Amino acid sequence: MAAGGRARAQRPNLDKMERMVVSMQDPDEGVKMRSQRLLITVIPHAVAEALHLGALLVRHGYLYPLRDPRSLALRPDETPYRFQTPYFWASTVWPASELDYAIYLAKRSIQRRGALLDHEKGCAPRIWQEHYDQLQWKISHAWDLVVTQAREQLRAMKQRRRGDRLVITCQEQAYWLVNRPPPGVPNVLEQGPERGSCAASRLQTCKSLDFYKWEIEYARKALGRNRLKSSVCLEAYLKFSSQRGPHDPILSGCLPSNPWVTDDDTYWAVNAPTAATPTRLRVERWGFSFQELLEDPVGRAHFMDFLEKEFSAENLSFWEACEQLRYGGQAQVPALVDAVYQQFLAPGAARWVNIDSRTMERTLAGLCRPHRYVLDDAQLHIYMLMKKDSYPRFLKSDMYKGLLTEATVPVETKRRVFPFMRKPRHCSPSPALPTAGPGGGGED
Amino acid sequence: MAREECKALLDALNRTTACYHHLVLTVGGSADSQNLREELQKTRQKAHELAVATGARLTGALRDKSLAAEERAEFERLWVAFSGCLDLLEADMQRALALGSAFPLNAPRRPLVRTGVAGAASAVAARALSARSLRHEAEHDFDVADLQELEREVLQVGEMIQDMEMKVNVPRWTVQARQAAGAELLSGASAGASSAGGMSVEERSGPCDPSKALAATLFSAVLLAAVALAVCVAKLS
């Protein structure tokens, strides 16, 4: 229940309305006011104006009508309105809590002697009785507080003049009409799904030293961020899409057939991570980027074979050992670091990897306190080495070309649904528009 | 006894919170003035003192392991009411801070909203402080200095609430309120703002129509009289 100074995004339309209401108060440029006589009390500052903006103001509760207090609508005749006190403005007190509503209903109930139902005609006062009963059930543990506060607030109000009392009652009534609208009246305070924008003004009550330190850090990080031109970004995106288009099973259909359509899971068996013979598409994908090659277990195995021919297989082994360290269990970290050091990094090691001196110094210094990321620098160095050096050679090598020619292209199964249909339907329908591609994009 | 003391403190706190709520209602409106801000400050300080005292007593009582079960239930009830009251007070103080900084008293370009409330609220503040009347003795730029103090006090109250929650663990759903539903209707005659001195509703079974009850009693009275007459006639004849 405690609000605790949580930042709340001000809704910009409420902000604008409030500024307008405040400027209406200006004695020189504001709206004309005149006093209103109500029985024997004189209440000053009633306003008679009507615009569309006025209607908005009334619906959000910044003005309320005096003649017909139950309906918040602006009428173009001479009915008087009054400004709502800033305490009840939509931005200050929102959201209205159940406890406050319960206290308000209890006050009304006491004032009208147990009958919340009004005998004047108006919109559904029965709903207040229902709300009241519901609240009694919902927050029954706090009912003591509700009753005591209602009584005390009424007693405090008695200390004021009669005119002020009437005004305050009208204000409260108007406020609750906005915040708990009767059925059939649209709720103006409803907000759509959270946008999550923290660009709105934050309500910071205390700008302490920590806050400024955080801001400085944040600004410094923002300065150092990599800025990329959107043209470059979009080009990369286009290239990615055109390269990957034929490989996507939804866009270009999948061979031999879509398992969801034909109940035949050859497609999954053929493309399993540890399949013996990779498909042609898969082998082509290895040429897209080094990451693709390493992520595919079959690709990695073939790459390891290639590296063994070139006598640089220890690079890939070292990289795999580092991956194991990063993603392995915490208890194995010290032992694994030790093993890696003995095998790859020690001066006379069996499979010594070629790392530059600066990285080697840093790594050796970090080995005193082993944690799972201690070999990150070395791993990155080896990764870039493989990517720049071995990977292009692999793609140009005979081994890769041989793999490409050996790779299978599954045959598309023809599906005949009805015996008398002349044209067989496609068994991997693609929702994309018909494009030239393997398996076609025929619509079903 | 500790319980009566706590109850008395809690009642005083409730009264002060209600008065503070009333005073904050008019901030930024046409009744806003230096005096009002000063009254707000005095009420707030009194509420703060009461809150600290009540909190200390209640925490002490509830952390005492050797308490009987029904006494503990009683203290828990008081605790729930106290924490609810403190939440209301904190919310009102935050609003007072926001409104006070949005509507500074001496700025020429930011006039106060004319809401129609014109009277002074010193009687309300006097009720809160249980004093006969209130003297206003603030200097000119009081509200600006007051806002910073208000900020500090809001944080203090927030810390107090958190502290309390840490020290004592009272699950809200196990507390049964003493006042049943409809209890506010008893003694409604004294709290009603309108002047017509009507009858207060005795029945607690929801809003039953008083005229219907009257008709029922009349009918049963007439029926009894008829039965008595018939018996007399039967005896005589």
XYZ file of C-alpha atoms in Angstrom:
681
model
C 0.000 0.000 0.000
C 2.861 2.402 0.623
C 3.552 4.466 -2.468
C 7.155 4.992 -1.445
C 8.166 7.734 -3.865
C 7.897 5.524 -6.906
C 8.296 7.494 -10.134
C 5.095 7.804 -12.080
C 4.982 8.904 -15.666
C 2.844 11.984 -16.006
C 0.367 11.630 -18.769
C 1.017 14.470 -21.151
C -2.614 15.216 -21.830
C -3.311 15.699 -18.145
C -0.318 17.996 -17.968
C -1.658 20.172 -20.756
C -5.085 20.313 -19.243
C -3.682 21.363 -15.921
C -1.668 24.131 -17.477
C -4.781 25.373 -19.187
C -6.802 25.308 -16.012
C -4.117 27.266 -14.220
C -3.956 29.862 -16.966
C -7.704 30.211 -16.753
C -7.219 31.473 -13.240
C -5.122 34.398 -14.277
C -7.002 37.506 -13.166
C -6.037 39.466 -16.265
C -6.352 36.937 -19.043
C -8.414 34.230 -17.462
C -12.026 33.298 -17.530
C -14.755 35.515 -16.163
C -16.097 34.425 -12.862
C -19.126 35.448 -10.958
C -20.541 34.557 -7.601
C -23.358 32.182 -7.238
C -26.100 32.387 -4.746
C -27.083 29.103 -3.224
C -29.872 29.384 -0.711
C -28.356 31.598 1.897
C -24.730 30.979 1.053
C -22.747 32.928 -1.412
C -20.173 30.803 -3.184
C -17.811 32.820 -5.332
C -16.045 31.778 -8.532
C -18.644 30.029 -10.630
C -17.920 29.942 -14.324
C -20.202 29.831 -17.337
C -18.290 28.923 -20.529
C -18.704 26.136 -23.070
C -16.185 24.789 -25.580
C -15.073 21.408 -26.702
C -12.017 21.863 -24.543
C -14.368 22.635 -21.750
C -16.093 19.317 -22.298
C -12.751 17.552 -22.025
C -11.958 19.389 -18.841
C -15.267 18.417 -17.351
C -14.937 14.780 -18.276
C -11.521 14.547 -16.688
C -12.758 16.248 -13.594
C -11.023 19.621 -13.694
C -14.399 21.367 -13.731
C -17.673 20.128 -12.417
C -21.210 21.339 -13.025
C -23.216 22.768 -10.193
C -26.763 22.129 -11.289
C -26.620 18.461 -12.171
C -23.736 17.071 -10.192
C -24.262 13.480 -11.211
C -23.362 13.823 -14.867
C -20.031 15.168 -16.020
C -21.032 16.725 -19.310
C -20.613 20.193 -20.665
C -23.807 21.905 -21.729
C -23.811 24.918 -23.974
C -26.303 26.832 -21.884
C -25.650 29.075 -18.966
C -25.183 26.412 -16.310
C -22.464 27.323 -13.886
C -19.367 25.235 -13.289
C -16.692 25.359 -10.704
C -13.020 24.471 -10.709
C -11.899 21.367 -8.943
C -9.328 21.726 -6.231
C -5.813 20.632 -7.283
C -5.849 17.887 -4.675
C -8.424 16.066 -6.757
C -6.798 16.637 -10.105
C -6.344 13.502 -12.096
C -2.576 13.526 -11.938
C -2.077 14.128 -8.243
C -4.108 11.448 -6.634
C -4.317 8.873 -9.365
C -4.739 5.954 -8.965
C -7.467 6.224 -6.398
C -7.177 3.512 -3.805
C -9.898 1.228 -2.542
C -9.404 2.454 0.987
C -10.151 6.040 -0.006
C -13.213 4.958 -1.890
C -14.401 2.965 1.091
C -13.938 5.983 3.368
C -15.880 8.150 0.941
C -18.778 5.694 0.726
C -18.804 5.317 4.495
C -19.059 9.090 4.852
C -21.950 9.237 2.441
C -23.593 6.364 4.212
C -23.345 8.124 7.553
C -24.617 11.349 6.082
C -27.609 9.731 4.481
C -28.320 7.524 7.465
C -27.659 4.132 6.053
C -29.350 4.591 2.720
C -26.857 5.161 -0.012
C -29.727 4.969 -2.426
C -30.789 8.410 -3.334
C -34.403 9.181 -3.819
C -33.653 11.757 -6.457
C -33.401 10.484 -9.950
C -29.970 10.107 -11.356
C -27.671 7.468 -12.679
C -27.623 4.220 -10.764
C -26.907 4.999 -7.124
C -27.601 1.342 -6.545
C -24.136 0.692 -7.887
C -22.693 2.535 -4.903
C -24.456 0.186 -2.563
C -23.028 -2.746 -4.441
C -19.577 -1.243 -4.367
C -19.923 -0.612 -0.691
C -20.852 -4.196 0.060
C -18.039 -5.434 -2.142
C -15.526 -3.242 -0.390
C -16.686 -4.436 2.993
C -15.845 -7.917 1.887
C -12.595 -7.028 0.146
C -10.918 -4.925 2.791
C -12.712 -6.184 5.857
C -9.496 -6.187 7.856
C -9.206 -2.437 7.509
C -12.847 -1.721 8.255
C -12.024 -0.223 11.648
C -9.830 2.298 9.983
C -12.465 3.068 7.365
C -15.142 3.786 9.935
C -12.898 5.813 12.216
C -11.498 7.898 9.396
C -14.961 8.523 7.944
C -16.240 9.752 11.292
C -13.188 11.887 11.965
C -13.262 13.447 8.530
C -16.894 14.378 8.931
C -16.165 15.882 12.333
C -13.256 17.850 10.914
C -15.469 19.130 8.141
C -17.979 20.415 10.656
C -15.417 22.960 11.756
C -15.759 24.767 8.461
C -18.358 27.189 7.270
C -21.467 25.809 5.655
C -20.550 27.176 2.235
C -17.156 25.545 2.336
C -18.700 22.281 3.427
C -21.016 22.223 0.443
C -18.186 23.009 -1.920
C -15.981 20.282 -0.517
C -18.783 17.698 -0.734
C -19.388 18.647 -4.357
C -15.677 18.392 -5.090
C -15.415 14.934 -3.628
C -18.489 13.746 -5.437
C -17.160 14.992 -8.764
C -13.807 13.358 -8.099
C -15.317 9.972 -7.422
C -17.545 10.263 -10.458
C -14.425 10.545 -12.551
C -12.499 7.830 -10.776
C -15.237 5.273 -10.260
C -17.607 5.978 -13.096
C -21.036 4.373 -12.905
C -21.703 1.656 -15.466
C -22.237 2.934 -18.951
C -19.959 5.921 -18.580
C -16.553 5.485 -20.229
C -13.595 5.600 -17.891
C -11.429 8.496 -19.027
C -8.552 7.491 -16.834
C -8.022 4.139 -18.467
C -4.606 3.620 -19.855
C -3.696 1.234 -22.616
C -1.001 -1.400 -22.224
C 2.130 -0.115 -20.558
C 4.500 1.434 -23.044
C 7.409 1.189 -20.683
C 8.704 4.610 -21.603
C 10.865 6.112 -18.905
C 11.433 9.185 -20.997
C 8.560 10.866 -19.187
C 9.412 13.171 -16.316
C 10.332 11.332 -13.169
C 9.075 12.562 -9.910
C 12.353 12.764 -8.020
C 11.840 14.178 -4.602
C 15.448 13.874 -3.444
C 18.368 14.467 -5.784
C 21.069 12.945 -3.728
C 24.708 12.376 -4.463
C 24.052 8.807 -5.583
C 21.568 10.000 -8.155
C 24.096 12.348 -9.734
C 26.802 9.687 -9.710
C 24.440 7.333 -11.502
C 23.640 9.988 -14.044
C 27.296 10.691 -14.769
C 28.012 6.998 -15.228
C 25.012 6.592 -17.497
C 26.013 9.545 -19.650
C 29.574 8.304 -19.931
C 28.419 4.869 -21.084
C 26.058 6.459 -23.571
C 28.916 8.467 -25.060
C 31.003 5.384 -25.548
C 28.294 3.416 -27.267
C 28.797 2.300 -30.834
C 26.764 4.437 -33.183
C 25.717 2.782 -36.381
C 24.202 4.545 -39.361
C 20.774 3.256 -40.189
C 21.721 2.902 -43.858
C 24.460 0.489 -42.904
C 22.110 -1.359 -40.609
C 19.458 -1.678 -43.245
C 21.918 -2.873 -45.839
C 23.085 -5.579 -43.508
C 19.494 -6.505 -42.826
C 18.679 -6.758 -46.521
C 21.726 -8.863 -47.149
C 20.813 -11.160 -44.301
C 17.264 -11.596 -45.564
C 18.240 -12.279 -49.150
C 20.936 -14.700 -48.081
C 18.737 -16.596 -45.664
C 15.566 -16.513 -47.668
C 16.027 -19.799 -49.483
C 17.020 -21.504 -46.258
C 13.952 -20.620 -44.331
C 11.437 -23.483 -44.280
C 8.451 -21.211 -43.986
C 9.435 -18.798 -46.712
C 10.707 -21.281 -49.233
C 9.134 -24.543 -48.236
C 11.096 -27.500 -46.884
C 12.178 -30.714 -48.537
C 11.184 -33.537 -48.547
C 7.965 -32.390 -47.003
C 6.594 -30.357 -44.187
C 6.085 -32.828 -41.313
C 3.097 -30.912 -40.012
C 1.356 -31.323 -43.316
C 2.245 -34.856 -44.399
C 2.976 -36.477 -41.000
C 6.295 -37.621 -42.358
C 9.264 -36.658 -40.204
C 12.018 -37.307 -42.708
C 12.761 -33.631 -42.669
C 13.650 -33.696 -38.979
C 15.642 -36.897 -39.286
C 17.681 -35.543 -42.170
C 18.360 -32.226 -40.441
C 19.141 -33.633 -37.017
C 22.189 -32.073 -35.328
C 24.166 -35.302 -35.552
C 23.066 -36.521 -38.966
C 25.678 -38.420 -40.900
C 25.220 -36.757 -44.256
C 24.318 -33.118 -44.144
C 21.920 -31.631 -46.669
C 23.094 -29.234 -49.291
C 21.390 -26.281 -47.698
C 23.165 -26.995 -44.461
C 26.564 -27.137 -46.072
C 25.835 -23.882 -47.862
C 25.003 -22.295 -44.539
C 28.472 -23.065 -43.253
C 29.760 -20.605 -45.752
C 27.720 -17.728 -44.398
C 29.679 -17.092 -41.241
C 32.160 -18.701 -38.940
C 29.655 -18.723 -36.142
C 27.313 -20.880 -38.217
C 30.071 -23.361 -38.883
C 31.043 -23.657 -35.251
C 27.491 -23.952 -34.024
C 26.675 -26.895 -36.250
C 28.209 -30.068 -34.715
C 28.685 -31.703 -38.114
C 30.315 -28.557 -39.426
C 32.573 -28.368 -36.418
C 33.656 -31.963 -36.886
C 34.515 -31.379 -40.549
C 36.372 -28.211 -39.623
C 38.348 -30.128 -37.045
C 39.314 -32.655 -39.726
C 40.457 -29.848 -41.950
C 42.505 -28.268 -39.182
C 44.167 -31.573 -38.416
C 45.338 -31.687 -42.004
C 46.740 -28.205 -41.512
C 48.279 -29.067 -38.138
C 46.432 -26.355 -36.249
C 43.764 -28.438 -34.551
C 44.885 -27.337 -31.090
C 43.229 -23.953 -31.720
C 39.825 -25.491 -32.047
C 40.434 -27.826 -29.113
C 41.459 -24.885 -26.966
C 38.361 -22.989 -28.012
C 36.134 -25.936 -27.147
C 37.823 -26.333 -23.765
C 37.185 -22.645 -23.018
C 33.538 -23.045 -23.961
C 33.295 -25.956 -21.608
C 34.764 -23.855 -18.838
C 32.342 -21.025 -19.432
C 29.228 -23.132 -19.488
C 30.230 -25.908 -17.167
C 29.598 -26.451 -13.499
C 31.068 -24.152 -10.883
C 32.670 -26.980 -8.957
C 34.736 -28.085 -11.955
C 36.159 -24.632 -12.658
C 39.478 -24.857 -10.782
C 40.266 -28.353 -12.059
C 39.370 -27.453 -15.614
C 41.440 -24.275 -15.582
C 44.366 -26.261 -14.373
C 43.918 -28.912 -17.065
C 43.644 -26.275 -19.787
C 46.769 -24.577 -18.564
C 48.748 -27.789 -18.518
C 47.578 -28.817 -21.942
C 47.535 -25.576 -23.893
C 49.197 -22.680 -22.153
C 52.198 -23.959 -20.244
C 55.548 -23.187 -21.877
C 56.339 -26.758 -22.895
C 52.792 -27.948 -23.353
C 51.820 -30.771 -25.687
C 49.358 -28.679 -27.680
C 50.640 -25.212 -27.212
C 48.429 -22.478 -28.748
C 49.859 -19.385 -30.279
C 48.671 -16.380 -28.302
C 50.326 -12.983 -28.352
C 52.407 -12.001 -25.374
C 50.145 -9.382 -23.870
C 47.124 -11.651 -23.763
C 49.297 -14.457 -22.419
C 50.545 -12.255 -19.582
C 47.052 -11.205 -18.649
C 45.790 -14.760 -18.717
C 48.623 -16.073 -16.621
C 48.042 -13.333 -14.073
C 44.368 -14.209 -13.946
C 45.068 -17.882 -13.404
C 45.970 -17.192 -9.785
C 42.294 -16.629 -9.068
C 40.489 -18.927 -11.479
C 36.869 -18.196 -12.365
C 34.886 -19.217 -15.361
C 35.686 -16.169 -17.450
C 39.409 -16.088 -16.820
C 40.262 -17.475 -20.283
C 37.985 -15.127 -22.181
C 40.713 -12.965 -23.679
C 42.683 -15.924 -24.932
C 39.583 -17.577 -26.321
C 38.647 -14.470 -28.239
C 42.135 -14.180 -29.670
C 42.094 -17.778 -30.887
C 38.597 -17.362 -32.281
C 39.601 -14.345 -34.346
C 42.692 -16.170 -35.503
C 40.650 -19.095 -36.749
C 38.080 -16.841 -38.315
C 40.582 -14.752 -40.235
C 42.991 -17.463 -41.123
C 41.681 -21.023 -41.156
C 38.068 -20.382 -42.017
C 38.603 -18.765 -45.454
C 41.020 -21.525 -46.328
C 38.481 -24.088 -45.313
C 35.889 -22.560 -47.585
C 38.293 -22.604 -50.516
C 39.554 -26.080 -49.761
C 38.833 -29.212 -51.729
C 37.307 -30.798 -48.670
C 34.554 -28.252 -48.519
C 33.914 -28.424 -52.226
C 33.691 -32.165 -51.959
C 31.182 -31.852 -49.150
C 29.065 -29.568 -51.259
C 28.880 -31.986 -54.135
C 28.264 -34.961 -51.879
C 25.478 -33.262 -49.976
C 22.040 -34.589 -50.629
C 18.998 -32.729 -51.755
C 15.922 -34.580 -50.534
C 13.285 -35.281 -53.095
C 9.994 -33.642 -52.622
C 7.228 -36.124 -52.029
C 4.286 -35.627 -54.279
C 1.015 -35.720 -52.545
C -2.140 -36.819 -54.207
C -5.116 -35.947 -52.130
C -7.909 -36.923 -54.412
C -7.414 -39.536 -57.064
C -9.007 -37.488 -59.758
C -6.955 -34.343 -59.139
C -4.726 -33.590 -62.077
C -2.190 -31.423 -60.363
C -0.583 -32.774 -57.205
C -0.690 -30.456 -54.291
C 2.490 -29.234 -52.734
C 3.400 -30.894 -49.544
C 5.238 -27.965 -48.018
C 3.021 -24.988 -48.608
C 4.611 -21.652 -48.088
C 2.618 -18.706 -46.852
C 4.863 -16.367 -48.792
C 3.973 -15.209 -52.261
C 5.076 -17.447 -55.102
C 8.802 -16.951 -55.595
C 11.420 -18.947 -57.401
C 12.864 -21.363 -54.907
C 13.274 -25.052 -54.180
C 9.966 -26.619 -53.435
C 8.090 -23.619 -54.804
C 5.774 -21.382 -52.959
C 2.496 -22.771 -54.195
C -0.440 -21.954 -52.061
C -2.565 -24.774 -50.845
C -2.936 -0.219 30.740
C -0.900 -0.471 27.592
C -3.877 -1.318 25.443
C -5.912 1.699 26.478
C -2.904 3.917 25.989
C -2.354 2.571 22.483
C -6.004 2.989 21.671
C -6.025 6.565 22.860
C -2.901 7.362 20.843
C -4.394 5.713 17.785
C -7.599 7.721 18.109
C -5.607 10.905 18.358
C -3.592 9.899 15.309
C -6.774 9.175 13.360
C -8.151 12.553 14.268
C -4.961 14.335 13.266
C -4.742 12.430 9.976
C -8.328 13.321 9.096
C -7.698 16.972 9.847
C -4.503 16.911 7.808
C -6.430 15.382 4.923
C -8.907 18.240 5.154
C -6.236 20.859 5.141
C -4.382 19.330 2.196
C -7.633 19.328 0.212
C -7.485 23.079 -0.054
C -3.832 23.514 -0.982
C -3.542 25.198 -4.343
C -7.119 26.370 -4.181
C -8.559 29.713 -3.347
C -8.229 29.195 0.372
C -4.506 28.604 0.174
C -2.475 31.059 2.149
C 0.493 31.394 4.431
C -1.712 30.526 7.382
C -2.837 27.331 5.742
C 0.713 26.221 5.131
C 1.586 26.941 8.700
C -1.396 24.965 9.928
C -0.344 22.116 7.686
C 3.089 22.147 9.222
C 1.829 22.122 12.790
C -0.686 19.351 12.107
C 1.939 17.334 10.353
C 4.393 17.639 13.191
C 1.785 16.595 15.689
C 0.842 13.626 13.517
C 4.483 12.666 13.240
C 4.977 12.736 17.011
C 1.856 10.680 17.585
C 2.903 8.198 14.927
C 6.324 7.707 16.467
C 4.865 7.242 19.936
C 2.176 4.809 18.818
C 4.626 2.893 16.701
C 7.024 2.471 19.572
C 4.299 1.254 21.940
C 2.743 -1.140 19.472
C 6.079 -2.553 18.354
C 7.071 -3.077 21.951
C 3.805 -4.803 22.753
C 3.824 -7.070 19.712
C 7.415 -8.141 20.073
C 6.678 -9.282 23.610
C 6.481 -13.062 23.323
C 4.615 -13.561 26.569
C 1.347 -12.079 25.395
C -1.961 -13.883 25.719
C -3.684 -14.896 22.508
C -6.627 -12.545 22.709
C -4.494 -9.622 23.793
C -2.265 -10.307 20.855
C -5.290 -10.364 18.544
C -6.352 -7.018 19.962
C -2.909 -5.529 19.425
C -2.784 -6.904 15.901
C -6.077 -5.205 15.136
C -4.684 -1.944 16.407
C -1.536 -2.533 14.396
C -3.446 -2.976 11.131
C -5.410 0.196 11.766
C -2.222 2.025 12.660
C -0.329 1.005 9.558
C -3.309 1.891 7.353
C -3.478 5.291 8.997
C 0.229 5.809 8.486
C -0.114 4.945 4.805
C -2.883 7.502 4.436
C -0.747 10.078 6.200
C 2.253 9.389 4.006
C 0.152 9.631 0.829
C -1.326 12.931 1.994
C 2.105 14.283 2.833
C 3.421 13.372 -0.602
C 0.481 15.088 -2.227
C 1.005 18.134 -0.040
C 4.616 18.222 -1.197
C 3.677 17.947 -4.867
C 0.921 20.527 -4.604
C 2.966 22.867 -2.449
C 5.784 22.951 -4.955
C 3.380 23.242 -7.887
C 1.551 26.183 -6.346
C 4.037 28.448 -4.617
C 2.370 31.248 -2.761
C 4.455 34.181 -3.834
C 4.962 33.514 -7.518
C 3.224 36.105 -9.679
C 2.777 33.956 -12.800
C 1.163 31.017 -11.100
C -2.114 32.027 -9.565
C -4.098 29.752 -7.316
C -7.063 27.864 -8.664
C -10.301 29.516 -7.685
C -12.304 26.684 -6.257
C -14.882 28.526 -4.251
C -13.557 27.585 -0.854
C -12.910 30.786 0.944
C -13.048 30.231 4.656
C -10.197 29.789 7.022
C -9.326 26.342 8.273
C -7.822 27.277 11.581
C -10.625 25.557 13.446
C -9.743 22.304 11.733
C -6.109 22.625 12.710
C -7.080 23.559 16.231
C -9.110 20.381 16.451
C -6.139 18.400 15.229
C -3.811 19.856 17.818
C -6.465 19.697 20.526
C -5.907 23.368 21.146
C -8.519 25.999 21.670
C -7.302 28.257 18.898
C -4.260 28.735 16.780
C -1.812 31.591 16.551
C -0.129 32.265 13.262
C 3.370 33.516 13.577
C 5.215 32.509 10.416
C 7.482 34.822 8.495
C 7.126 35.732 4.853
C 8.888 32.996 2.914
C 7.697 30.250 5.129
C 6.377 27.901 2.493
C 9.642 27.507 0.601
C 11.590 26.491 3.690
C 8.726 24.315 4.764
C 8.801 22.292 1.563
C 12.280 21.020 2.217
C 11.315 20.028 5.698
C 8.256 18.302 4.303
C 10.449 16.363 1.916
C 12.582 15.132 4.772
C 9.563 14.190 6.821
C 8.026 12.237 3.957
C 11.201 10.189 3.741
C 11.207 9.735 7.494
C 7.660 8.449 7.509
C 8.487 6.094 4.661
C 11.433 4.757 6.592
C 9.310 4.341 9.677
C 6.753 2.290 7.790
C 9.454 0.050 6.360
C 11.086 -0.298 9.722
C 7.812 -1.338 11.290
C 7.154 -3.902 8.614
C 10.565 -5.400 9.214
C 10.211 -5.636 12.960
C 6.711 -6.974 13.325
C 5.033 -9.481 11.074
C 1.267 -9.202 11.163
C -0.547 -10.879 8.299
C -3.436 -8.633 7.362
C -5.839 -11.329 6.398
C -5.969 -12.858 9.854
C -7.207 -9.703 11.516
C -10.918 -9.425 12.155
C -12.210 -5.909 12.337
C -14.118 -5.134 15.500
C -16.688 -3.003 13.711
C -19.142 -5.033 11.735
C -20.489 -3.892 8.431
C -22.931 -1.113 8.941
C -21.422 -0.064 12.235
C -20.872 3.424 10.961
C -24.577 3.915 10.995
C -24.723 3.768 14.776
C -23.994 7.168 16.251
C -24.734 8.475 12.800
C -26.780 11.250 14.328
C -23.763 12.872 15.902
C -21.577 12.687 12.823
C -24.058 13.731 10.179
C -23.365 17.049 8.599
C -26.878 17.894 7.633
C -28.954 19.460 10.291
C -32.202 17.507 10.182
C -32.218 15.500 13.405
C -33.811 12.309 12.163
C -33.942 8.929 13.680
C -30.855 6.771 13.570
C -31.273 3.347 12.075
C -31.033 0.628 14.720
C -31.168 -2.405 12.445
C -27.855 -3.629 11.199
C -29.173 -5.807 8.424
C -28.405 -3.559 5.514
C -30.572 -0.760 4.209
C -34.059 -1.854 5.175
C -36.798 0.623 4.589
C -37.938 2.211 7.884
C -41.452 2.680 6.574
C -41.748 -1.031 5.927
C -40.702 -1.814 9.486
C -43.270 0.662 10.780
C -46.024 -0.890 8.682
C -45.088 -4.358 9.938
C -45.267 -3.310 13.603
C -48.615 -1.573 13.080
C -50.054 -4.591 11.367
C -48.912 -6.956 14.097
C -50.293 -4.609 16.752
C -53.650 -4.486 15.027
C -53.651 -8.246 14.665
C -52.922 -8.738 18.362
C -55.680 -6.331 19.297
C -58.110 -8.175 17.054
C -57.147 -11.512 18.582
C -57.540 -10.120 22.096
C -60.972 -8.690 21.237
C -62.073 -11.981 19.722
C -60.985 -13.839 22.857
C -62.852 -11.385 25.067
C -65.992 -11.696 22.936
C -65.709 -15.450 23.022
C -65.325 -15.418 26.799
C -68.234 -13.091 27.304
C -70.644 -14.962 25.115
